[in-house]
Every structure is written in structure tokens, then in C-alpha cells.
Amino acid sequence: MTVTEYIKQNNGERGFSFEVLPPLKGNGTEALFRTIDKLAVFNPGFINITTHHSEYIYRELKNGQFERLRLRRRPGTVAIAAAIQQRYNIPVVPHVICSGMTIEDIEYELLDLQFLGIQNLMLLRGDKAKEDSRFTPTPGGHAHTTDLIEQVVRFNNGTFADGTTIKHPGTKFEFGVASYPEKHEEAPNLERDMEYLKQKQELGAQYAVTQLFYDNEKYFDFVEKARQMGITIPIIPGIKPMAKLSQLTVVPKTFHCDIPEALAKEIVKCKTDEQARQLGIEWTTAQCQELYAHGIQNIHFYTVSAVDSVVEITKRLL
């Protein structure tokens, strides 16, 4: 089943999906599968698998000089997606990104995914490298998500990146994109950012998943503005429960979203991480109940550092 089929067939029942990270290089899949086991019992609609570009690290040599090495800390997105789909028979949505990838790299990734029978993709630009002050395209790669979308659409239509014809085109991919109720950090304003989302829709994006947020009014306002602009694709809310005291300052800085004053006031009263986690469960449960009450049929959970919280919230909701 594709994500769009899942969205269309939903008959008003509450649904959810979630996102996981591939294991760190050198680690096995046991911890990842334990995470999925905890949530699979609630019948998720799909599972997203993130992709991470290579990073540079510096190793000191015996002569005192430093050698710069490329390291990919979380490889294996395609293989992990295939393993999850085979093990759980749940639709998987691997992230395909511009960052750190050439056009040729992406093309081979699309071929591998197609051979594995994976139909759903999440197309993203990806984060800038840590050593860069702004996003720098990989030589021979894409600068924008819209460029990546165009490559996937050409691939779907039977044409390789070099213009040659695919003799035996496989099943076409369906794909979603990211959206930002509080705007992307690099966008000059929300209106311009939403124009980019509309452009992605016009190029073929079939749904969007939002960056995490804690104020439902910002999501509702975002969707209303999107509809006024002619953005008609489903916009799935992305949610991540607070799980630690430190997230009061880390989350706004990392994800560029505001913490509502009502939530912030309660977090500062917490003395331990466990108190903050319980508060996060209560806040997110109420947040999701309101979203469902407004006709939202699927909520997407970001599970990193919050798996047990998401399990508890899902028990309360479904």
C-alpha cells in the first residue's frame, strides 16, 4: 500500500505513523526492531526511515598532523527499509536527500528501492554539513528539493538522469515532502516558504509531513493559509513529545519551533527528566486529541529519544 492509498482509505478512524533512525555504524538492528515492536502492535499506517549524509572527522597522525576522513554515522537506509517492510509488512518510507548525494548516487538508490519493491519516498534537501555555514550542494548533486523531485518524476516517466530511456520502467514511486508551520529556518518568511511547498505540489508531491510543533493553532493556521493558496495535498502533522528538561532550550534551537508559554511554564516547574517526560506525555496526548477532533486522520510521531513516551501516548489515543 502507498501512503496516499492509506490516507484515502481512512474512514475517519484515528491513525498514526512514525519515524525511526537507522542504527549507528557498527550497531545491529536489535534496538531498532525493539522500538518498532513496541509500536507495530498499534497498526501504524507507515514507517519513515531517515537518511544521513556523510560527515568529516579529523584523525591525528603520528607526525602531529591531522587527516580529514569522511564518515557516515548512520548508513543503511535502503537496507533497513527493506528489512522493516519484510519483517513487519508495514509500508516503509525511506528518506531520499540531496545532501551528500550526486545525481548518479540518487539514481542508483532509486533503482535499488525499485528492485526491493519499495514504492514510497520522502524527498528532502537534507541538512547542511556541520562544517558549513550554509547548505552547499554536493558537486554533481542537487541544490533544492524541487530538483530532486524533478529527477524522481523523470525516473517515474521512464527517463534516466542522462536523458536515456529506461527500457523496462518499474512501478512508479509516490512521494511526500516536508512542510514547516513555523517556516523553514532559511526561508525569509512563512509566505515564501509556503510558495516553495506549492511548487513541490505542482511538480508532483502527493502529501506533506510537517516539522514538529507544540502549538496546534500554528498548524491550523498553516493549513488554512495553504488551502487559500491552492495547496490541496494532505498535510500530516508531525509531533514529538518533550522527554527531557534540556529540551526546553534544545528543541527550539534544533528544530526552529516555539514552545508555547503554557508548556514552558510547566516544564520549568519540573525537577527531574522523568517529571518532564510525564508532562510531555500529558501535553502531547491533549495536543493529538485536539488534532483528531479537528478531523485530522493521521498523526506522524518523531520517536527519537521519546519511544516509550510515544508508546504511552498511542495507548491513550487508539
Coordinates of N, CA, C and O in Angstrom, one line a residue, residues 6-7 17 26 59 84 153 200 216 235 237 243 279 281:
Y6 N -3.2 4.8 1.7 CA -3.6 4.7 3.2 C -4.4 6.0 3.6 O -5.4 5.8 4.3
I7 N -4.0 7.1 3.2 CA -4.7 8.4 3.5 C -6.1 8.4 3.0 O -7.0 8.7 3.7
S17 N 1.5 7.3 12.2 CA 2.7 6.7 11.6 C 3.9 7.2 12.5 O 3.7 8.0 13.4
G26 N 28.1 0.1 12.9 CA 28.7 -0.8 13.8 C 27.7 -1.4 14.8 O 28.0 -2.5 15.4
R59 N 41.4 12.9 12.2 CA 42.2 11.9 12.9 C 43.6 12.4 13.0 O 44.2 12.7 12.0
I84 N 12.6 -3.7 7.4 CA 11.4 -3.4 8.1 C 10.2 -3.9 7.3 O 9.2 -4.5 7.9
V153 N 10.5 12.3 -10.8 CA 9.4 12.4 -11.8 C 9.9 11.9 -13.2 O 9.2 11.1 -13.8
K200 N 6.4 22.4 -4.9 CA 6.6 21.0 -4.8 C 5.3 20.2 -5.2 O 5.4 19.1 -5.8
N216 N -1.0 23.8 18.4 CA -1.8 23.4 17.3 C -2.4 24.5 16.5 O -2.7 24.4 15.3
I235 N -1.7 17.4 4.5 CA -0.6 18.0 5.3 C -0.7 17.3 6.7 O -1.5 17.6 7.5
P237 N 0.4 16.3 10.3 CA 1.1 16.9 11.5 C 2.2 16.0 12.0 O 1.9 14.8 12.3
A243 N 10.7 15.1 26.3 CA 11.1 13.9 27.1 C 12.2 14.2 28.1 O 12.5 13.4 29.0
L279 N 5.1 15.2 31.8 CA 4.5 16.4 31.3 C 4.3 16.3 29.8 O 3.3 16.7 29.2
I281 N 4.1 13.7 27.9 CA 3.0 12.7 27.6 C 1.7 13.4 27.7 O 0.8 13.2 26.8

